[in-house]
Each structure stands twice: as structure tokens, then as C-alpha cells.
């Protein structure tokens, strides 16, 4: 159910039954128009001192069911972001597509993606990326590049054909409580529609138009 609090209708590029479908549609358009990495998004987490942290990741899936699924990315569980998510399983994410003059931002709860799902995605990656996921102790100090390359060589010798998914690597799913769609308007009179819900397994959304 979608309730539009400020009257009117969701029209044009903002029209949708649910915000996941809208995000998927905008991402698909961006894939056709952005020169590279249309799926790149900034991911914000908060550390144990309440200090925010942000970095880019690639969004690999917007799952179909908004009541169970979410926005999925992959990383090293022991990285800074992994540690931060372990302590505080909440995150925010923002996409900006320059060619389309659009932004999507979302925030909500984070959970681990399933092992089978992560295995399937890991298997779809190139061999060097799979070895790299084994070799890199992401976010921890590294004496020099030579050490990393030696680790890559060692793991390539160990797994010459089919490296399995490392236990320290997998997916996270953000299940948004809020998703905001922003489209550039003339004279900086932009259009903003924020979808909110009370629980991350709810199919009931309230949509509000916001001032630019
Ligand atoms: C365009 C772009 C996409 C990236 N995608 C990912 C990604 O999907 N997963 C990942 O772990 N790091 C990705 N990175 C690297 C991260 O930005 C970051 O350097 C790394 O994950 C370590 O972050 P952390 O120390 O905050 O955990 C990407 C970087 C860029 C510039």
C-alpha cells in the first residue's frame, strides 16, 4: 500500500508501486547512460565512537520482494565497514547519476546476505578477483605491495582452478526504512519524494514530497 501524504500523484519518473521497483528502474536507466559503474554507491556506517565513515561500494542486487529483500553489496567482513556493521547494523547509501541528474539515498537496517547467494555471486567473479578476496586483509595495515602480491601468488598456487568463497567475504543486505528519490528541476527547484515505512518487513509505504 502506498499513501501519498501531500496529495497529488506520483507521476513521470517518480511513478511506482514500490520504491524497490523505482530504484531498479532508475538503476537500469543509469546503466544505459553512465559511462562506468552505474551501480557505484557511497555506503555510510558509524563506528563505535559514533563517528561516521563512508566509502564507495558496488550495489549488486536490488532484491524483488521489499518485505524480505533489500539492497545487496559484497565485501570483506573483517574490513572497517564489516567491523562497524557488526557493532551497529545500520547503514545509509547514496547513488548519484550525473548523466541523469538523479540521486537516490536510503537508510535502514543491515543483515548478512545468505551463504548460497554469496557463493553464487562469488563464483560469477573473475578468477583474479576471487583470489584477491582471499589475499587481501581489507582495511588492515600492509607493509608493502610486494607482501600483497606474494600472498596473491601463494593463494593462486593453493587454488589454481576454483577458489571457494572465503569465510571472511560475503554480502550484506540493507533493508531500508527510508528511500528518497531526487530529480533535478529547473532553477534548482528539484523534485524530492521520500518513501518511509515503520518496519523493514512492511509493504506499507508513506510517500512525502519534500522541499528541494
Ligand atoms: C567505484 C568503487 C567501487 C568499490 N566497490 C567496492 C565493493 O563493492 N566492495 C568493497 O569491499 N570495496 C569496494 N570499493 C573499495 C571501498 O571503497 C573501500 O576502499 C574498501 O571497501 C575498504 O573500506 P573500509 O575500510 O571502510 O571497510 C570500491 C571503491 C570504488 C572507488
PDB file of C-alpha atoms and ligand atoms in Angstrom:
ATOM      1  CA  UNK A   1       0.000   0.000   0.000  1.00  0.00           C
ATOM      2  CA  UNK A   2       1.275   3.455  -0.870  1.00  0.00           C
ATOM      3  CA  UNK A   3      -0.052   6.543   0.838  1.00  0.00           C
ATOM      4  CA  UNK A   4       0.930   9.890  -0.622  1.00  0.00           C
ATOM      5  CA  UNK A   5       0.610  12.309   2.295  1.00  0.00           C
ATOM      6  CA  UNK A   6       0.918  15.549   0.421  1.00  0.00           C
ATOM      7  CA  UNK A   7      -1.800  14.916  -2.157  1.00  0.00           C
ATOM      8  CA  UNK A   8      -1.342  14.622  -5.891  1.00  0.00           C
ATOM      9  CA  UNK A   9       0.035  11.567  -7.634  1.00  0.00           C
ATOM     10  CA  UNK A  10       3.423  10.069  -8.269  1.00  0.00           C
ATOM     11  CA  UNK A  11       3.952  10.827 -11.913  1.00  0.00           C
ATOM     12  CA  UNK A  12       6.550  10.529 -14.628  1.00  0.00           C
ATOM     13  CA  UNK A  13       9.928   9.298 -13.470  1.00  0.00           C
ATOM     14  CA  UNK A  14       8.663   9.085  -9.863  1.00  0.00           C
ATOM     15  CA  UNK A  15       5.688   6.794 -10.542  1.00  0.00           C
ATOM     16  CA  UNK A  16       5.909   3.352  -8.946  1.00  0.00           C
ATOM     17  CA  UNK A  17       4.083   0.776  -6.860  1.00  0.00           C
ATOM     18  CA  UNK A  18       7.027   0.380  -4.534  1.00  0.00           C
ATOM     19  CA  UNK A  19      10.374   2.112  -4.115  1.00  0.00           C
ATOM     20  CA  UNK A  20      12.428  -1.009  -4.867  1.00  0.00           C
ATOM     21  CA  UNK A  21      10.867  -1.171  -8.326  1.00  0.00           C
ATOM     22  CA  UNK A  22      11.558   2.527  -8.815  1.00  0.00           C
ATOM     23  CA  UNK A  23      15.182   2.161  -7.697  1.00  0.00           C
ATOM     24  CA  UNK A  24      15.621  -0.784 -10.070  1.00  0.00           C
ATOM     25  CA  UNK A  25      14.165   1.241 -12.952  1.00  0.00           C
ATOM     26  CA  UNK A  26      16.454   4.230 -12.254  1.00  0.00           C
ATOM     27  CA  UNK A  27      19.474   1.935 -11.947  1.00  0.00           C
ATOM     28  CA  UNK A  28      18.615   0.272 -15.270  1.00  0.00           C
ATOM     29  CA  UNK A  29      18.395   3.700 -16.926  1.00  0.00           C
ATOM     30  CA  UNK A  30      21.699   4.698 -15.358  1.00  0.00           C
ATOM     31  CA  UNK A  31      23.325   1.531 -16.678  1.00  0.00           C
ATOM     32  CA  UNK A  32      22.376   2.642 -20.174  1.00  0.00           C
ATOM     33  CA  UNK A  33      23.641   6.203 -19.786  1.00  0.00           C
ATOM     34  CA  UNK A  34      26.534   6.319 -17.284  1.00  0.00           C
ATOM     35  CA  UNK A  35      29.950   5.706 -18.821  1.00  0.00           C
ATOM     36  CA  UNK A  36      31.053   3.436 -15.950  1.00  0.00           C
ATOM     37  CA  UNK A  37      29.961   1.784 -12.713  1.00  0.00           C
ATOM     38  CA  UNK A  38      26.339   2.908 -12.670  1.00  0.00           C
ATOM     39  CA  UNK A  39      25.970   0.600  -9.677  1.00  0.00           C
ATOM     40  CA  UNK A  40      28.535   2.524  -7.583  1.00  0.00           C
ATOM     41  CA  UNK A  41      27.157   3.955  -4.357  1.00  0.00           C
ATOM     42  CA  UNK A  42      28.570   5.614  -1.276  1.00  0.00           C
ATOM     43  CA  UNK A  43      27.970   3.485   1.799  1.00  0.00           C
ATOM     44  CA  UNK A  44      27.929   5.173   5.202  1.00  0.00           C
ATOM     45  CA  UNK A  45      28.327   3.365   8.503  1.00  0.00           C
ATOM     46  CA  UNK A  46      29.061   4.576  12.021  1.00  0.00           C
ATOM     47  CA  UNK A  47      31.957   3.439  14.188  1.00  0.00           C
ATOM     48  CA  UNK A  48      31.927   2.609  17.890  1.00  0.00           C
ATOM     49  CA  UNK A  49      32.533   6.260  18.788  1.00  0.00           C
ATOM     50  CA  UNK A  50      29.578   7.445  16.720  1.00  0.00           C
ATOM     51  CA  UNK A  51      31.937   8.789  14.067  1.00  0.00           C
ATOM     52  CA  UNK A  52      30.508   8.315  10.551  1.00  0.00           C
ATOM     53  CA  UNK A  53      32.528   6.589   7.848  1.00  0.00           C
ATOM     54  CA  UNK A  54      31.826   6.481   4.117  1.00  0.00           C
ATOM     55  CA  UNK A  55      33.254   4.676   1.080  1.00  0.00           C
ATOM     56  CA  UNK A  56      32.139   3.527  -2.348  1.00  0.00           C
ATOM     57  CA  UNK A  57      30.808   0.033  -2.999  1.00  0.00           C
ATOM     58  CA  UNK A  58      29.111  -1.620  -5.957  1.00  0.00           C
ATOM     59  CA  UNK A  59      25.463  -2.458  -5.484  1.00  0.00           C
ATOM     60  CA  UNK A  60      24.985  -5.929  -6.887  1.00  0.00           C
ATOM     61  CA  UNK A  61      21.273  -6.529  -6.426  1.00  0.00           C
ATOM     62  CA  UNK A  62      18.011  -4.881  -5.508  1.00  0.00           C
ATOM     63  CA  UNK A  63      16.015  -7.916  -4.491  1.00  0.00           C
ATOM     64  CA  UNK A  64      12.445  -8.228  -5.753  1.00  0.00           C
ATOM     65  CA  UNK A  65      10.471  -8.501  -2.523  1.00  0.00           C
ATOM     66  CA  UNK A  66      10.533  -5.256  -0.464  1.00  0.00           C
ATOM     67  CA  UNK A  67       9.247  -7.089   2.641  1.00  0.00           C
ATOM     68  CA  UNK A  68      12.134  -9.564   2.748  1.00  0.00           C
ATOM     69  CA  UNK A  69      14.766  -8.361   0.326  1.00  0.00           C
ATOM     70  CA  UNK A  70      16.975  -5.339   0.147  1.00  0.00           C
ATOM     71  CA  UNK A  71      19.973  -3.654  -1.445  1.00  0.00           C
ATOM     72  CA  UNK A  72      22.918  -6.075  -1.581  1.00  0.00           C
ATOM     73  CA  UNK A  73      26.638  -5.381  -1.775  1.00  0.00           C
ATOM     74  CA  UNK A  74      29.691  -7.557  -1.162  1.00  0.00           C
ATOM     75  CA  UNK A  75      32.787  -7.006   0.906  1.00  0.00           C
ATOM     76  CA  UNK A  76      35.217  -8.321   3.494  1.00  0.00           C
ATOM     77  CA  UNK A  77      33.503  -8.939   6.856  1.00  0.00           C
ATOM     78  CA  UNK A  78      36.682  -8.010   8.756  1.00  0.00           C
ATOM     79  CA  UNK A  79      37.139  -4.668   6.974  1.00  0.00           C
ATOM     80  CA  UNK A  80      36.424  -1.373   8.733  1.00  0.00           C
ATOM     81  CA  UNK A  81      32.886  -1.381   7.348  1.00  0.00           C
ATOM     82  CA  UNK A  82      32.436  -5.015   8.411  1.00  0.00           C
ATOM     83  CA  UNK A  83      33.516  -4.208  11.968  1.00  0.00           C
ATOM     84  CA  UNK A  84      31.270  -1.173  12.049  1.00  0.00           C
ATOM     85  CA  UNK A  85      28.277  -3.148  10.794  1.00  0.00           C
ATOM     86  CA  UNK A  86      28.914  -5.858  13.361  1.00  0.00           C
ATOM     87  CA  UNK A  87      28.691  -3.258  16.146  1.00  0.00           C
ATOM     88  CA  UNK A  88      25.847  -1.232  14.618  1.00  0.00           C
ATOM     89  CA  UNK A  89      23.866  -2.987  11.898  1.00  0.00           C
ATOM     90  CA  UNK A  90      22.607   0.173  10.228  1.00  0.00           C
ATOM     91  CA  UNK A  91      23.774   1.961   7.140  1.00  0.00           C
ATOM     92  CA  UNK A  92      22.964   4.654   4.634  1.00  0.00           C
ATOM     93  CA  UNK A  93      23.689   4.621   0.916  1.00  0.00           C
ATOM     94  CA  UNK A  94      23.594   7.235  -1.821  1.00  0.00           C
ATOM     95  CA  UNK A  95      23.748   6.968  -5.608  1.00  0.00           C
ATOM     96  CA  UNK A  96      24.357   9.917  -7.889  1.00  0.00           C
ATOM     97  CA  UNK A  97      23.920   9.560 -11.630  1.00  0.00           C
ATOM     98  CA  UNK A  98      25.411  12.636 -13.246  1.00  0.00           C
ATOM     99  CA  UNK A  99      24.107  11.928 -16.729  1.00  0.00           C
ATOM    100  CA  UNK A 100      20.538  11.635 -15.462  1.00  0.00           C
ATOM    101  CA  UNK A 101      20.736  14.376 -12.822  1.00  0.00           C
ATOM    102  CA  UNK A 102      19.269  11.994 -10.282  1.00  0.00           C
ATOM    103  CA  UNK A 103      20.083  10.833  -6.777  1.00  0.00           C
ATOM    104  CA  UNK A 104      18.748   8.019  -4.609  1.00  0.00           C
ATOM    105  CA  UNK A 105      19.514   7.860  -0.942  1.00  0.00           C
ATOM    106  CA  UNK A 106      18.384   5.241   1.524  1.00  0.00           C
ATOM    107  CA  UNK A 107      18.999   4.160   5.072  1.00  0.00           C
ATOM    108  CA  UNK A 108      17.970   1.286   7.236  1.00  0.00           C
ATOM    109  CA  UNK A 109      18.879  -1.984   8.858  1.00  0.00           C
ATOM    110  CA  UNK A 110      21.618  -4.292   7.663  1.00  0.00           C
ATOM    111  CA  UNK A 111      21.812  -8.076   7.719  1.00  0.00           C
ATOM    112  CA  UNK A 112      24.072 -10.675   6.129  1.00  0.00           C
ATOM    113  CA  UNK A 113      23.027 -11.999   2.733  1.00  0.00           C
ATOM    114  CA  UNK A 114      22.619 -15.778   2.594  1.00  0.00           C
ATOM    115  CA  UNK A 115      25.614 -18.072   2.081  1.00  0.00           C
ATOM    116  CA  UNK A 116      24.186 -19.564  -1.121  1.00  0.00           C
ATOM    117  CA  UNK A 117      23.555 -16.127  -2.590  1.00  0.00           C
ATOM    118  CA  UNK A 118      27.107 -15.021  -1.710  1.00  0.00           C
ATOM    119  CA  UNK A 119      28.566 -18.252  -3.118  1.00  0.00           C
ATOM    120  CA  UNK A 120      26.720 -17.698  -6.394  1.00  0.00           C
ATOM    121  CA  UNK A 121      27.918 -14.105  -6.712  1.00  0.00           C
ATOM    122  CA  UNK A 122      31.484 -15.022  -5.722  1.00  0.00           C
ATOM    123  CA  UNK A 123      31.526 -17.752  -8.383  1.00  0.00           C
ATOM    124  CA  UNK A 124      30.468 -15.204 -11.017  1.00  0.00           C
ATOM    125  CA  UNK A 125      33.531 -13.012 -10.368  1.00  0.00           C
ATOM    126  CA  UNK A 126      36.733 -13.274 -12.362  1.00  0.00           C
ATOM    127  CA  UNK A 127      39.467 -15.598 -11.100  1.00  0.00           C
ATOM    128  CA  UNK A 128      41.835 -12.769 -10.068  1.00  0.00           C
ATOM    129  CA  UNK A 129      39.087 -11.034  -8.088  1.00  0.00           C
ATOM    130  CA  UNK A 130      38.318 -14.280  -6.289  1.00  0.00           C
ATOM    131  CA  UNK A 131      41.978 -14.764  -5.385  1.00  0.00           C
ATOM    132  CA  UNK A 132      42.168 -11.106  -4.364  1.00  0.00           C
ATOM    133  CA  UNK A 133      39.309 -11.615  -1.917  1.00  0.00           C
ATOM    134  CA  UNK A 134      41.401 -14.350  -0.268  1.00  0.00           C
ATOM    135  CA  UNK A 135      44.667 -12.409  -0.361  1.00  0.00           C
ATOM    136  CA  UNK A 136      43.561  -9.001   0.923  1.00  0.00           C
ATOM    137  CA  UNK A 137      43.167  -8.377   4.635  1.00  0.00           C
ATOM    138  CA  UNK A 138      40.987  -5.440   3.702  1.00  0.00           C
ATOM    139  CA  UNK A 139      41.422  -2.242   5.755  1.00  0.00           C
ATOM    140  CA  UNK A 140      44.312  -3.591   7.836  1.00  0.00           C
ATOM    141  CA  UNK A 141      47.844  -2.198   7.599  1.00  0.00           C
ATOM    142  CA  UNK A 142      50.026  -3.580   4.795  1.00  0.00           C
ATOM    143  CA  UNK A 143      53.826  -3.312   4.928  1.00  0.00           C
ATOM    144  CA  UNK A 144      54.246  -3.012   1.156  1.00  0.00           C
ATOM    145  CA  UNK A 145      52.699  -4.076  -2.149  1.00  0.00           C
ATOM    146  CA  UNK A 146      55.215  -6.920  -2.502  1.00  0.00           C
ATOM    147  CA  UNK A 147      53.702  -8.624   0.556  1.00  0.00           C
ATOM    148  CA  UNK A 148      50.246  -8.472  -1.009  1.00  0.00           C
ATOM    149  CA  UNK A 149      51.466  -9.841  -4.358  1.00  0.00           C
ATOM    150  CA  UNK A 150      53.280 -12.681  -2.574  1.00  0.00           C
ATOM    151  CA  UNK A 151      50.022 -13.530  -0.815  1.00  0.00           C
ATOM    152  CA  UNK A 152      48.190 -13.486  -4.170  1.00  0.00           C
ATOM    153  CA  UNK A 153      50.784 -15.882  -5.653  1.00  0.00           C
ATOM    154  CA  UNK A 154      50.544 -18.210  -2.659  1.00  0.00           C
ATOM    155  CA  UNK A 155      46.760 -18.380  -2.837  1.00  0.00           C
ATOM    156  CA  UNK A 156      46.757 -18.799  -6.615  1.00  0.00           C
ATOM    157  CA  UNK A 157      49.018 -21.837  -6.110  1.00  0.00           C
ATOM    158  CA  UNK A 158      46.668 -23.157  -3.449  1.00  0.00           C
ATOM    159  CA  UNK A 159      43.545 -22.614  -5.578  1.00  0.00           C
ATOM    160  CA  UNK A 160      44.655 -22.963  -9.215  1.00  0.00           C
ATOM    161  CA  UNK A 161      41.135 -23.562 -10.516  1.00  0.00           C
ATOM    162  CA  UNK A 162      38.071 -22.874  -8.397  1.00  0.00           C
ATOM    163  CA  UNK A 163      38.729 -20.747  -5.323  1.00  0.00           C
ATOM    164  CA  UNK A 164      35.840 -21.185  -2.877  1.00  0.00           C
ATOM    165  CA  UNK A 165      34.312 -18.126  -1.228  1.00  0.00           C
ATOM    166  CA  UNK A 166      36.490 -17.083   1.717  1.00  0.00           C
ATOM    167  CA  UNK A 167      34.772 -17.283   5.111  1.00  0.00           C
ATOM    168  CA  UNK A 168      35.609 -13.592   5.673  1.00  0.00           C
ATOM    169  CA  UNK A 169      33.904 -12.414   2.478  1.00  0.00           C
ATOM    170  CA  UNK A 170      30.226 -12.121   1.556  1.00  0.00           C
ATOM    171  CA  UNK A 171      27.176  -9.957   1.135  1.00  0.00           C
ATOM    172  CA  UNK A 172      25.271  -7.501   3.231  1.00  0.00           C
ATOM    173  CA  UNK A 173      21.663  -6.539   2.653  1.00  0.00           C
ATOM    174  CA  UNK A 174      20.372  -3.086   3.552  1.00  0.00           C
ATOM    175  CA  UNK A 175      16.654  -3.145   4.294  1.00  0.00           C
ATOM    176  CA  UNK A 176      15.671   0.497   4.059  1.00  0.00           C
ATOM    177  CA  UNK A 177      13.240   2.265   6.324  1.00  0.00           C
ATOM    178  CA  UNK A 178      13.587   5.337   4.093  1.00  0.00           C
ATOM    179  CA  UNK A 179      14.327   5.807   0.405  1.00  0.00           C
ATOM    180  CA  UNK A 180      14.445   9.221  -1.204  1.00  0.00           C
ATOM    181  CA  UNK A 181      14.335   9.879  -4.944  1.00  0.00           C
ATOM    182  CA  UNK A 182      15.737  13.183  -6.126  1.00  0.00           C
ATOM    183  CA  UNK A 183      15.464  14.558  -9.640  1.00  0.00           C
ATOM    184  CA  UNK A 184      16.947  17.805 -10.827  1.00  0.00           C
ATOM    185  CA  UNK A 185      14.449  20.553 -11.599  1.00  0.00           C
ATOM    186  CA  UNK A 186      14.859  23.880 -13.382  1.00  0.00           C
ATOM    187  CA  UNK A 187      16.310  26.771 -11.371  1.00  0.00           C
ATOM    188  CA  UNK A 188      17.264  24.398  -8.538  1.00  0.00           C
ATOM    189  CA  UNK A 189      13.597  23.671  -7.879  1.00  0.00           C
ATOM    190  CA  UNK A 190      14.317  19.975  -7.657  1.00  0.00           C
ATOM    191  CA  UNK A 191      11.796  17.209  -7.066  1.00  0.00           C
ATOM    192  CA  UNK A 192      12.173  15.018  -3.994  1.00  0.00           C
ATOM    193  CA  UNK A 193       9.958  12.167  -2.882  1.00  0.00           C
ATOM    194  CA  UNK A 194      10.718  10.293   0.310  1.00  0.00           C
ATOM    195  CA  UNK A 195       9.257   6.840   0.881  1.00  0.00           C
ATOM    196  CA  UNK A 196       9.158   5.714   4.521  1.00  0.00           C
ATOM    197  CA  UNK A 197       7.868   2.706   6.407  1.00  0.00           C
ATOM    198  CA  UNK A 198       7.777   1.854  10.102  1.00  0.00           C
ATOM    199  CA  UNK A 199       9.333  -1.612   9.821  1.00  0.00           C
ATOM    200  CA  UNK A 200      11.725  -3.086   7.320  1.00  0.00           C
ATOM    201  CA  UNK A 201       9.373  -6.032   6.609  1.00  0.00           C
ATOM    202  CA  UNK A 202       6.373  -3.814   5.884  1.00  0.00           C
ATOM    203  CA  UNK A 203       4.831  -3.380   2.435  1.00  0.00           C
ATOM    204  CA  UNK A 204       3.089  -0.183   3.557  1.00  0.00           C
ATOM    205  CA  UNK A 205       4.877   2.961   2.489  1.00  0.00           C
ATOM    206  CA  UNK A 206       4.143   6.598   3.077  1.00  0.00           C
ATOM    207  CA  UNK A 207       5.383   8.973   0.427  1.00  0.00           C
ATOM    208  CA  UNK A 208       6.035  12.605   1.061  1.00  0.00           C
ATOM    209  CA  UNK A 209       7.135  15.310  -1.328  1.00  0.00           C
ATOM    210  CA  UNK A 210       9.965  17.328   0.206  1.00  0.00           C
ATOM    211  CA  UNK A 211      11.125  20.846  -0.463  1.00  0.00           C
ATOM    212  CA  UNK A 212      14.244  20.976  -2.573  1.00  0.00           C
TER     213      UNK A 212
HETATM  214  C1  LIG B   1      33.803   2.688  -7.546  1.00  0.00           C
HETATM  215  C2  LIG B   1      34.249   1.871  -6.362  1.00  0.00           C
HETATM  216  C3  LIG B   1      33.600   0.684  -6.074  1.00  0.00           C
HETATM  217  C4  LIG B   1      34.000  -0.092  -4.984  1.00  0.00           C
HETATM  218  N1  LIG B   1      33.313  -1.238  -4.704  1.00  0.00           N
HETATM  219  C5  LIG B   1      33.622  -1.957  -3.587  1.00  0.00           C
HETATM  220  C6  LIG B   1      32.835  -3.087  -3.213  1.00  0.00           C
HETATM  221  O1  LIG B   1      31.841  -3.441  -3.866  1.00  0.00           O
HETATM  222  N2  LIG B   1      33.209  -3.765  -2.111  1.00  0.00           N
HETATM  223  C7  LIG B   1      34.293  -3.393  -1.339  1.00  0.00           C
HETATM  224  O2  LIG B   1      34.568  -4.066  -0.351  1.00  0.00           O
HETATM  225  N3  LIG B   1      35.031  -2.316  -1.662  1.00  0.00           N
HETATM  226  C8  LIG B   1      34.718  -1.588  -2.752  1.00  0.00           C
HETATM  227  N4  LIG B   1      35.463  -0.471  -3.090  1.00  0.00           N
HETATM  228  C9  LIG B   1      36.551  -0.068  -2.172  1.00  0.00           C
HETATM  229  C10 LIG B   1      35.943   0.674  -0.982  1.00  0.00           C
HETATM  230  O3  LIG B   1      35.574   1.989  -1.366  1.00  0.00           O
HETATM  231  C11 LIG B   1      36.882   0.719   0.235  1.00  0.00           C
HETATM  232  O4  LIG B   1      38.141   1.252  -0.113  1.00  0.00           O
HETATM  233  C12 LIG B   1      37.099  -0.664   0.851  1.00  0.00           C
HETATM  234  O5  LIG B   1      35.917  -1.450   0.835  1.00  0.00           O
HETATM  235  C13 LIG B   1      37.558  -0.527   2.304  1.00  0.00           C
HETATM  236  O6  LIG B   1      36.617   0.206   3.029  1.00  0.00           O
HETATM  237  P1  LIG B   1      36.557   0.170   4.630  1.00  0.00           P
HETATM  238  O7  LIG B   1      37.990   0.274   5.109  1.00  0.00           O
HETATM  239  O8  LIG B   1      35.731   1.345   5.020  1.00  0.00           O
HETATM  240  O9  LIG B   1      35.923  -1.137   5.024  1.00  0.00           O
HETATM  241  C14 LIG B   1      35.085   0.318  -4.178  1.00  0.00           C
HETATM  242  C15 LIG B   1      35.739   1.523  -4.476  1.00  0.00           C
HETATM  243  C16 LIG B   1      35.336   2.280  -5.545  1.00  0.00           C
HETATM  244  C17 LIG B   1      36.044   3.580  -5.821  1.00  0.00           C
END
